[in-house]
Amino acid sequence: MSDQAHTEKILLGLEHALDRNDLEGFVQFAKQIPIQDVADFLFYLHSNRRVDAFRLLPRDLGVQVFAYLDPEVGEGLIGNLDDHERQHLIAGMDPDDRAALLEELPEKVAGQLLTALPADEQALTKRILAYPEDSVGRRMTNEYMAVRAEWTIAQALEHIRTHGRDAELLAVIFVTDEQGLLLDSLRLRRFVLGDPGATVESIMDRKFSAVRAEDDQEKAVETLQHYDLLALPVVDANNHLIGVVTIDDIMDVASEEFTEDFHRQGAVADLGMSLREATIGLLWRKRVPWLVTLVFFNILSGAGIAYFEDTLEATMALVFFLPLLIASGGNAGTQSATLMVRALATGDVRMQDWMRLLMREITVAISLGLTMAVAVALVAWARAPEVAVVVGLTMTCVVLMGSLVGLLLPIVLSKFRCDPATASGPLVTSVADVCGVLVYFSIATWYLGIGQIPGE
Amino acid sequence: MSDQAHTEKILLGLEHALDRNDLEGFVQFAKQIPIQDVADFLFYLHSNRRVDAFRLLPRDLGVQVFAYLDPEVGEGLIGNLDDHERQHLIAGMDPDDRAALLEELPEKVAGQLLTALPADEQALTKRILAYPEDSVGRRMTNEYMAVRAEWTIAQALEHIRTHGRDAELLAVIFVTDEQGLLLDSLRLRRFVLGDPGATVESIMDRKFSAVRAEDDQEKAVETLQHYDLLALPVVDANNHLIGVVTIDDIMDVASEEFTEDFHRQGAVADLGMSLREATIGLLWRKRVPWLVTLVFFNILSGAGIAYFEDTLEATMALVFFLPLLIASGGNAGTQSATLMVRALATGDVRMQDWMRLLMREITVAISLGLTMAVAVALVAWARAPEVAVVVGLTMTCVVLMGSLVGLLLPIVLSKFRCDPATASGPLVTSVADVCGVLVYFSIATWYLGIGQIPGE
């Protein structure tokens, strides 16, 4: 059993064997732990030592370990191998992993590696690369098992026994007709538990789900998760079976999609790679667009203040409460946006629910706003009683406005087929800031009766 | 195949059958689509019609559909059933689902339902409920298949055929000794593909992972995802097999954990339920603590401004750039925090990497700060040239400070065993705001030479 203490002992053994360049010892230790742990060991090594360690692995084990390496780490590693090592590695990889890797490599290197492949593998790889990025086609494998409806279960099992050894996943078996039309998708258990003399037809229920190779990977995630499947058949336009996506790949996609949403919600463009491996230049490029975009909103806030300069000069105490008021609107807005973005992503709420959600949000926001208003009006009363009413009134308004911006922005974005997660905390906060400044000084000008609203 | 058009036709059929209270028609339509789609149909009905629809389902189908209903919806539904219906439903449920439901129900109702169960089911349910919330024990099932190492593969398959019909998952078969000690965890395919005459021992590699019933569910998610497993054995302190958690449950846990992190990052306390079903009171309670907490930080910002009142009165133009500068620090901080929180959650970066990450962050933040400084100094130059240098200098400082707060806060929280996601955008923004105010007016007071720093 791979418990913590055992794994750590092995990792230390690997470390020492690597230090002494002890091939035999290294392999012996590596074989005692799951492949994923060997990949982890390589991941945390310095890149020079990583190449040395990888070279100590027997070829087949190397190919398997490589599949679990972070893509950027793998890319760096492959750059340090010689032509012969590289070709062997590429030839041994799963078609979907190979396609993903080749796309990341410099075009010239990728081209050389592709031509060195056997003709059928070459064609397969090119076919996968022809599908759009983030499509199901990029993640599918053709190493599945299909049987025929008219066979007996015994015949099907015999077929699986003879041809199933290389399939990536056997937990799900597909049923097709002679033309390859997909008829059903059944768990292996049904064959094991079934009456050997009965036909495959007799255990079919045809209640299966499938995706198209051109479909977005997100659709595969939703379908697989919704129906609790272990694998999802991929079909062409004529419903012919052309591949399969498995649950482990789908869990990786789900995790990547979530990271993307999470980053977007924090106003960071999709990194597309590990934070650990990201360069300074990449991080700058992924962060600067939103920072600069938001500057424009914030300049509007400044312009709003400038417009109300007379009001401000008449009652300087107003400025002390400015950060508090605009921040509260932004915070309430961030909360609403966060709740909506996630609920839309999980399908918990649907677009057509927006009216009901809006009504509820107004009630919640007014309650929150009044709670906050009482708190800050008391603070204001103690420090600057002349603005207490203005501050309390403004608080209620900004929390309401911020919440509505937070609720509606993701819905509007979704309506225009943009990712609702683009309604990030910082964006909602900036919009709420502008509104907050205008409302605050309008109320102050009106309540404190400081001349006319300027410009009138 | 369950494609969109077909499913929609069936859903319409269900709707009409329900309107006409047509039992036979309803059941006929319901049987044509996956159980999950029937549950979805109920989910989107008004609660009165939901009870009517549920009553139209045959008992066994009802139990299956119930398992896929949102917990709050299920809870509401069960409140509208009579005692007899309720007891039947509870008795038919999977032990883990049953335990989860009973805990949500009012204590008196739950107690009645529990005592109505058969003795063995009652004991099992109580055992599950004794495990801590969010522990693996709460999600495990005892409906697994275990075989013995000394059996032949043919014997093992025969055992699976005879006893496997009720197991929740057969894709993974466990190997135990006569005392129930867990020896290995093997995919069903190994048995199907193996030589029937060979022993189970011969196909074992003992490189399996297991979790304890007391472990956090998050550990099960990580382990299962890291090792690409379909099910994870659950053991007691003596490594005896006591249950199994399956990948579909784990995907649900992963999704719930995502939602929790996502909400936390937006300063919303864990809702613990569907946003769609959340009441106004619940939403208020989950949002108000952070909003009020953040008020205190923002009062500090106000106090900072008050402290520098002389500087501000001498150069009113400073206030126009206040929202812009403090917001930029907050935005940069939100970005850093978002990147760190997610990287810590996925294990992409480890605590011991913090020094390297800090160095990189300083470089990235200074580059970002200088970019932004140039942009705003140009704007300031055009509108209020007397403060352009102050604004540019401050921008560089606040972006750097905000970024460092965003990077370090999740690390510090993690160090103190708090959830790093507590370093939400709004929290980081509020901290950055306070720092921003102080830095801005300090630089202004110094550069513009407005008397002494007040208080000196």
Coordinates of N, CA and C in Angstrom, one line a residue, chain B residues 257-440:
Chain B
E257 N -16.4 21.2 -3.5 CA -15.2 21.9 -3.0 C -14.9 23.1 -3.8
F258 N -15.0 22.9 -5.2 CA -14.7 24.1 -6.1 C -15.6 25.2 -5.7
T259 N -16.9 24.9 -5.6 CA -17.9 25.9 -5.3 C -17.6 26.6 -4.0
E260 N -17.2 25.9 -3.0 CA -16.8 26.5 -1.7 C -15.7 27.4 -1.9
D261 N -14.6 27.0 -2.6 CA -13.4 27.8 -2.8 C -13.8 29.1 -3.6
F262 N -14.6 28.9 -4.6 CA -15.0 30.0 -5.5 C -15.8 31.0 -4.7
H263 N -16.7 30.6 -3.9 CA -17.5 31.5 -3.1 C -16.6 32.2 -2.0
R264 N -15.8 31.4 -1.4 CA -14.9 32.0 -0.4 C -14.0 33.1 -1.0
Q265 N -13.6 32.9 -2.2 CA -12.7 33.8 -2.9 C -13.5 35.1 -3.2
G266 N -14.8 35.0 -3.3 CA -15.7 36.2 -3.5 C -16.3 36.7 -2.2
A267 N -15.7 36.2 -1.0 CA -16.1 36.7 0.3 C -17.5 36.3 0.6
V268 N -18.0 35.1 0.2 CA -19.3 34.6 0.6 C -19.0 33.3 1.4
A269 N -19.6 33.2 2.6 CA -19.4 32.0 3.4 C -20.1 30.8 2.6
D270 N -19.7 29.6 2.9 CA -20.2 28.4 2.2 C -21.7 28.4 2.3
L271 N -22.4 28.4 1.2 CA -23.9 28.3 1.2 C -24.4 27.0 1.7
G272 N -23.6 25.9 1.3 CA -24.0 24.6 1.7 C -25.3 24.1 1.0
M273 N -25.7 24.8 0.0 CA -26.9 24.4 -0.8 C -27.0 25.1 -2.1
S274 N -27.9 24.8 -2.9 CA -28.1 25.4 -4.2 C -28.5 26.8 -4.1
L275 N -27.9 27.7 -4.9 CA -28.3 29.1 -4.9 C -29.7 29.3 -5.3
R276 N -30.2 28.4 -6.1 CA -31.6 28.5 -6.6 C -32.6 28.3 -5.5
E277 N -32.2 27.5 -4.5 CA -33.1 27.2 -3.4 C -32.8 28.0 -2.1
A278 N -31.8 28.8 -2.2 CA -31.4 29.6 -1.0 C -32.4 30.6 -0.6
T279 N -32.7 30.8 0.7 CA -33.7 31.8 1.1 C -33.0 33.1 1.3
I280 N -33.9 34.2 1.4 CA -33.3 35.5 1.6 C -32.6 35.6 2.9
G281 N -33.1 35.0 3.9 CA -32.4 35.0 5.2 C -31.1 34.3 5.2
L282 N -31.0 33.2 4.5 CA -29.7 32.4 4.4 C -28.7 33.3 3.6
L283 N -29.1 33.9 2.5 CA -28.2 34.7 1.8 C -27.7 35.9 2.6
W284 N -28.6 36.5 3.4 CA -28.2 37.6 4.2 C -27.1 37.1 5.2
R285 N -27.4 36.0 5.8 CA -26.4 35.5 6.9 C -25.1 35.1 6.3
K286 N -25.1 34.6 5.0 CA -23.8 34.2 4.4 C -23.0 35.3 3.9
R287 N -23.6 36.5 3.7 CA -22.9 37.6 3.1 C -22.6 38.7 4.1
V288 N -23.4 38.9 5.1 CA -23.2 40.0 6.0 C -21.9 40.0 6.8
P289 N -21.4 38.8 7.3 CA -20.2 38.8 8.2 C -19.0 39.4 7.5
W290 N -18.8 39.1 6.2 CA -17.6 39.6 5.5 C -17.8 41.1 5.2
L291 N -19.0 41.5 4.8 CA -19.3 42.9 4.5 C -19.0 43.7 5.7
V292 N -19.5 43.3 6.9 CA -19.3 44.1 8.1 C -17.8 44.1 8.5
T293 N -17.2 42.9 8.4 CA -15.7 42.8 8.8 C -14.9 43.8 7.9
L294 N -15.2 43.8 6.7 CA -14.4 44.7 5.8 C -14.7 46.2 6.0
V295 N -15.8 46.5 6.6 CA -16.1 47.9 7.0 C -15.0 48.4 7.9
F296 N -14.5 47.6 8.8 CA -13.4 48.0 9.7 C -12.1 48.4 9.0
F297 N -11.8 47.6 8.0 CA -10.6 47.9 7.2 C -10.8 49.3 6.5
N298 N -12.0 49.4 6.0 CA -12.3 50.6 5.2 C -12.4 51.9 6.1
I299 N -12.8 51.7 7.3 CA -12.8 52.8 8.2 C -11.3 53.3 8.5
L300 N -10.4 52.3 8.5 CA -9.0 52.6 8.6 C -8.5 53.5 7.4
S301 N -9.0 53.2 6.2 CA -8.7 54.0 5.0 C -9.1 55.4 5.3
G302 N -10.4 55.6 5.8 CA -10.9 56.9 6.1 C -10.1 57.6 7.1
A303 N -9.7 56.9 8.1 CA -8.9 57.5 9.2 C -7.6 58.0 8.6
G304 N -7.0 57.2 7.7 CA -5.8 57.6 7.0 C -5.9 58.9 6.3
I305 N -7.1 59.0 5.6 CA -7.3 60.3 4.8 C -7.4 61.4 5.8
A306 N -8.2 61.2 6.9 CA -8.4 62.3 7.9 C -7.1 62.7 8.5
Y307 N -6.2 61.8 8.7 CA -4.8 62.1 9.2 C -4.1 63.1 8.3
F308 N -4.3 62.9 7.0 CA -3.6 63.7 6.0 C -4.4 64.9 5.5
E309 N -5.4 65.3 6.3 CA -6.3 66.3 5.8 C -5.7 67.6 5.3
D310 N -4.6 68.0 6.0 CA -3.9 69.2 5.5 C -3.3 69.1 4.1
T311 N -2.7 67.9 3.9 CA -2.1 67.6 2.6 C -3.2 67.7 1.5
L312 N -4.3 67.1 1.8 CA -5.5 67.0 0.9 C -6.0 68.4 0.6
E313 N -6.2 69.2 1.7 CA -6.7 70.6 1.5 C -5.8 71.4 0.7
A314 N -4.5 71.2 0.8 CA -3.5 72.0 0.1 C -3.6 71.7 -1.4
T315 N -3.8 70.4 -1.7 CA -3.8 70.0 -3.1 C -5.0 69.1 -3.4
M316 N -6.2 69.7 -3.6 CA -7.4 69.0 -3.8 C -7.3 68.0 -5.0
A317 N -6.5 68.3 -6.0 CA -6.4 67.4 -7.1 C -6.0 65.9 -6.7
L318 N -5.4 65.8 -5.6 CA -5.0 64.5 -5.1 C -6.2 63.5 -5.0
V319 N -7.3 64.1 -4.6 CA -8.5 63.2 -4.3 C -9.0 62.6 -5.6
F320 N -8.8 63.3 -6.8 CA -9.4 62.8 -8.0 C -8.7 61.4 -8.3
F321 N -7.5 61.3 -7.9 CA -6.7 60.0 -8.3 C -6.8 59.0 -7.2
L322 N -7.5 59.3 -6.1 CA -7.6 58.4 -5.0 C -8.3 57.1 -5.4
P323 N -9.5 57.1 -6.0 CA -10.1 55.8 -6.3 C -9.3 55.0 -7.3
L324 N -8.7 55.7 -8.2 CA -7.8 55.0 -9.2 C -6.7 54.2 -8.6
L325 N -6.0 54.9 -7.7 CA -4.8 54.4 -7.1 C -5.1 53.2 -6.2
I326 N -6.1 53.4 -5.3 CA -6.3 52.3 -4.4 C -7.0 51.2 -5.1
A327 N -7.8 51.4 -6.1 CA -8.4 50.3 -6.8 C -7.3 49.5 -7.5
S328 N -6.3 50.2 -8.1 CA -5.3 49.4 -8.8 C -4.5 48.5 -7.9
G329 N -4.2 49.0 -6.7 CA -3.5 48.1 -5.8 C -4.4 46.9 -5.4
G330 N -5.7 47.1 -5.2 CA -6.6 46.1 -4.9 C -6.7 45.1 -6.1
N331 N -6.8 45.6 -7.3 CA -6.9 44.7 -8.4 C -5.7 43.8 -8.6
A332 N -4.5 44.4 -8.5 CA -3.3 43.6 -8.6 C -3.2 42.6 -7.5
G333 N -3.6 43.0 -6.3 CA -3.6 42.0 -5.2 C -4.6 40.9 -5.4
T334 N -5.8 41.2 -5.9 CA -6.8 40.2 -6.2 C -6.2 39.2 -7.2
Q335 N -5.5 39.7 -8.2 CA -4.9 38.8 -9.2 C -3.9 37.8 -8.5
S336 N -3.0 38.4 -7.7 CA -2.0 37.5 -7.1 C -2.6 36.5 -6.2
A337 N -3.6 37.0 -5.4 CA -4.3 36.1 -4.4 C -5.0 34.9 -5.2
T338 N -5.6 35.3 -6.3 CA -6.4 34.3 -7.1 C -5.4 33.2 -7.6
L339 N -4.3 33.7 -8.1 CA -3.3 32.7 -8.7 C -2.8 31.8 -7.6
M340 N -2.4 32.4 -6.4 CA -1.9 31.6 -5.3 C -2.9 30.6 -4.7
V341 N -4.1 31.1 -4.5 CA -5.1 30.3 -3.8 C -5.3 29.0 -4.7
R342 N -5.5 29.2 -6.0 CA -5.8 28.1 -6.9 C -4.5 27.1 -6.9
A343 N -3.4 27.7 -7.0 CA -2.1 26.9 -7.1 C -1.9 26.1 -5.9
L344 N -2.2 26.7 -4.7 CA -2.1 25.9 -3.4 C -3.2 24.8 -3.4
A345 N -4.4 25.1 -3.9 CA -5.5 24.1 -3.8 C -5.2 22.9 -4.7
T346 N -4.5 23.1 -5.9 CA -4.3 22.0 -6.8 C -2.9 21.4 -6.5
G347 N -2.2 21.9 -5.6 CA -0.8 21.4 -5.3 C 0.2 21.8 -6.3
D348 N -0.2 22.7 -7.2 CA 0.7 23.2 -8.2 C 1.9 23.8 -7.6
V349 N 1.7 24.6 -6.6 CA 2.9 25.1 -5.8 C 2.8 24.6 -4.4
R350 N 3.9 24.5 -3.8 CA 4.0 24.0 -2.4 C 4.5 25.1 -1.5
M351 N 4.2 25.0 -0.2 CA 4.5 26.0 0.8 C 6.0 26.4 0.7
Q352 N 6.8 25.3 0.5 CA 8.3 25.6 0.5 C 8.8 26.4 -0.7
D353 N 7.9 26.5 -1.7 CA 8.3 27.3 -2.8 C 8.2 28.8 -2.6
W354 N 7.7 29.3 -1.4 CA 7.3 30.6 -1.3 C 8.3 31.7 -1.6
M355 N 9.6 31.3 -1.3 CA 10.7 32.3 -1.4 C 10.9 32.6 -2.9
R356 N 10.9 31.5 -3.7 CA 11.1 31.7 -5.2 C 9.9 32.5 -5.8
L357 N 8.7 32.1 -5.3 CA 7.5 32.8 -5.8 C 7.5 34.3 -5.5
L358 N 8.0 34.6 -4.2 CA 8.0 36.0 -3.8 C 9.0 36.8 -4.7
M359 N 10.1 36.2 -5.0 CA 11.1 36.9 -5.8 C 10.5 37.2 -7.2
R360 N 9.9 36.2 -7.8 CA 9.3 36.4 -9.1 C 8.2 37.4 -9.0
E361 N 7.3 37.3 -8.0 CA 6.2 38.3 -7.8 C 6.7 39.7 -7.7
I362 N 7.8 39.9 -7.0 CA 8.3 41.3 -6.9 C 8.7 41.8 -8.3
T363 N 9.3 41.0 -9.1 CA 9.7 41.4 -10.4 C 8.5 41.7 -11.3
V364 N 7.5 40.7 -11.3 CA 6.3 40.9 -12.1 C 5.6 42.2 -11.6
A365 N 5.4 42.4 -10.3 CA 4.6 43.5 -9.8 C 5.3 44.8 -10.1
I366 N 6.6 44.9 -10.0 CA 7.3 46.1 -10.4 C 7.1 46.4 -11.9
S367 N 7.2 45.4 -12.7 CA 6.9 45.6 -14.1 C 5.5 46.1 -14.4
L368 N 4.6 45.5 -13.7 CA 3.2 45.9 -13.9 C 3.0 47.3 -13.3
G369 N 3.6 47.6 -12.2 CA 3.4 48.9 -11.5 C 4.0 50.0 -12.4
L370 N 5.2 49.8 -13.0 CA 5.8 50.8 -13.9 C 4.9 51.0 -15.1
T371 N 4.3 49.9 -15.7 CA 3.5 50.1 -16.9 C 2.3 51.0 -16.5
M372 N 1.7 50.7 -15.4 CA 0.5 51.4 -15.0 C 0.9 52.9 -14.6
A373 N 2.1 53.0 -14.0 CA 2.5 54.4 -13.6 C 2.6 55.3 -14.8
V374 N 3.2 54.7 -15.9 CA 3.4 55.6 -17.1 C 2.0 56.0 -17.6
A375 N 1.1 55.0 -17.6 CA -0.3 55.3 -18.1 C -1.0 56.4 -17.3
V376 N -1.0 56.3 -16.0 CA -1.7 57.3 -15.2 C -0.9 58.6 -15.1
A377 N 0.4 58.6 -15.1 CA 1.1 59.8 -15.0 C 0.8 60.7 -16.3
L378 N 0.6 60.0 -17.4 CA 0.3 60.8 -18.6 C -1.1 61.4 -18.5
V379 N -2.1 60.7 -17.9 CA -3.4 61.2 -17.7 C -3.3 62.4 -16.7
A380 N -2.5 62.2 -15.6 CA -2.4 63.2 -14.6 C -1.7 64.5 -15.2
W381 N -0.7 64.2 -16.0 CA 0.0 65.3 -16.7 C -1.0 66.3 -17.4
A382 N -1.9 65.7 -18.1 CA -2.9 66.4 -18.9 C -3.9 67.2 -18.0
R383 N -4.3 66.6 -16.9 CA -5.3 67.2 -16.1 C -4.9 68.0 -14.9
A384 N -3.8 67.5 -14.2 CA -3.4 68.1 -13.0 C -1.9 67.9 -12.9
P385 N -1.1 68.6 -13.7 CA 0.4 68.3 -13.8 C 1.1 68.3 -12.5
E386 N 0.6 69.1 -11.5 CA 1.3 69.2 -10.2 C 1.4 67.9 -9.4
V387 N 0.5 67.0 -9.7 CA 0.5 65.7 -9.0 C 1.0 64.5 -9.8
A388 N 1.4 64.8 -11.1 CA 1.7 63.6 -12.0 C 2.8 62.7 -11.4
V389 N 3.8 63.3 -10.9 CA 4.9 62.5 -10.3 C 4.5 61.7 -9.1
V390 N 3.7 62.4 -8.3 CA 3.2 61.7 -7.1 C 2.3 60.5 -7.5
V391 N 1.5 60.7 -8.4 CA 0.5 59.7 -8.9 C 1.3 58.5 -9.5
G392 N 2.3 58.8 -10.3 CA 3.1 57.7 -10.9 C 3.9 56.9 -9.9
L393 N 4.5 57.6 -9.0 CA 5.3 56.9 -8.0 C 4.4 56.1 -7.1
T394 N 3.2 56.6 -6.7 CA 2.3 55.9 -5.9 C 1.8 54.6 -6.6
M395 N 1.5 54.8 -7.9 CA 1.0 53.6 -8.6 C 1.9 52.5 -8.6
T396 N 3.2 52.7 -8.8 CA 4.2 51.7 -8.7 C 4.2 51.0 -7.3
C397 N 4.2 51.9 -6.3 CA 4.2 51.3 -4.9 C 2.9 50.5 -4.6
V398 N 1.7 51.0 -5.0 CA 0.5 50.3 -4.6 C 0.4 49.0 -5.3
V399 N 0.8 49.0 -6.6 CA 0.7 47.7 -7.3 C 1.6 46.7 -6.7
L400 N 2.8 47.1 -6.3 CA 3.8 46.2 -5.7 C 3.2 45.7 -4.3
M401 N 2.7 46.7 -3.5 CA 2.2 46.3 -2.2 C 1.0 45.4 -2.3
G402 N 0.1 45.7 -3.2 CA -1.1 44.9 -3.4 C -0.7 43.5 -3.8
S403 N 0.2 43.4 -4.7 CA 0.6 42.1 -5.2 C 1.2 41.2 -4.1
L404 N 2.0 41.9 -3.2 CA 2.7 41.2 -2.2 C 1.6 40.7 -1.1
V405 N 0.7 41.6 -0.8 CA -0.4 41.2 0.1 C -1.1 40.0 -0.5
G406 N -1.5 40.0 -1.8 CA -2.2 39.0 -2.4 C -1.4 37.7 -2.4
L407 N -0.1 37.7 -2.6 CA 0.7 36.5 -2.6 C 0.9 36.0 -1.2
L408 N 1.2 36.8 -0.2 CA 1.6 36.4 1.1 C 0.4 36.0 2.0
L409 N -0.8 36.6 1.8 CA -1.9 36.4 2.7 C -2.3 34.9 2.6
P410 N -2.5 34.3 1.4 CA -2.9 32.9 1.3 C -1.8 32.0 1.9
I411 N -0.6 32.3 1.8 CA 0.5 31.5 2.3 C 0.5 31.5 3.8
V412 N 0.3 32.8 4.4 CA 0.2 32.9 5.8 C -1.0 32.1 6.4
L413 N -2.1 32.3 5.7 CA -3.4 31.6 6.2 C -3.1 30.1 6.2
S414 N -2.5 29.6 5.1 CA -2.3 28.2 5.0 C -1.3 27.7 6.1
K415 N -0.3 28.5 6.4 CA 0.6 28.2 7.5 C -0.1 28.0 8.8
F416 N -1.1 28.9 9.0 CA -1.9 28.8 10.3 C -3.1 27.8 10.1
R417 N -3.0 27.0 9.1 CA -4.1 25.9 8.9 C -5.5 26.5 8.7
C418 N -5.5 27.7 8.1 CA -6.8 28.3 7.6 C -6.9 28.0 6.1
D419 N -8.1 28.0 5.6 CA -8.2 27.9 4.1 C -7.6 29.1 3.4
P420 N -6.6 28.9 2.5 CA -6.0 30.0 1.8 C -7.1 30.8 1.1
A421 N -8.2 30.2 0.7 CA -9.2 30.9 -0.1 C -9.9 32.0 0.7
T422 N -9.7 32.0 2.0 CA -10.2 33.1 2.9 C -9.6 34.4 2.5
A423 N -8.4 34.4 1.8 CA -7.8 35.6 1.3 C -8.5 36.0 0.1
S424 N -9.8 36.4 0.3 CA -10.7 36.7 -0.9 C -10.3 38.0 -1.5
G425 N -10.8 38.2 -2.8 CA -10.6 39.5 -3.5 C -10.9 40.7 -2.6
P426 N -12.2 40.7 -2.0 CA -12.5 41.8 -1.2 C -11.6 42.1 0.0
L427 N -11.2 41.0 0.7 CA -10.3 41.2 1.8 C -8.9 41.8 1.3
V428 N -8.3 41.2 0.3 CA -7.1 41.7 -0.2 C -7.2 43.1 -0.7
T429 N -8.4 43.4 -1.3 CA -8.6 44.8 -1.8 C -8.7 45.8 -0.6
S430 N -9.3 45.4 0.4 CA -9.5 46.3 1.6 C -8.2 46.5 2.3
V431 N -7.3 45.5 2.4 CA -6.0 45.7 3.0 C -5.2 46.6 2.1
A432 N -5.2 46.3 0.8 CA -4.5 47.1 -0.2 C -4.9 48.6 -0.2
D433 N -6.2 48.8 0.1 CA -6.8 50.1 0.1 C -6.1 50.9 1.3
V434 N -6.1 50.3 2.4 CA -5.5 51.0 3.6 C -4.1 51.4 3.3
C435 N -3.3 50.4 2.8 CA -1.9 50.7 2.5 C -1.8 51.8 1.4
G436 N -2.7 51.7 0.4 CA -2.6 52.6 -0.7 C -2.9 54.1 -0.2
V437 N -3.8 54.3 0.7 CA -4.1 55.6 1.2 C -2.9 56.2 1.9
L438 N -2.3 55.3 2.8 CA -1.1 55.8 3.6 C 0.0 56.2 2.7
V439 N 0.3 55.3 1.7 CA 1.5 55.5 0.8 C 1.2 56.8 0.0
Y440 N 0.0 56.9 -0.6 CA -0.3 58.0 -1.5 C 0.0 59.3 -0.8

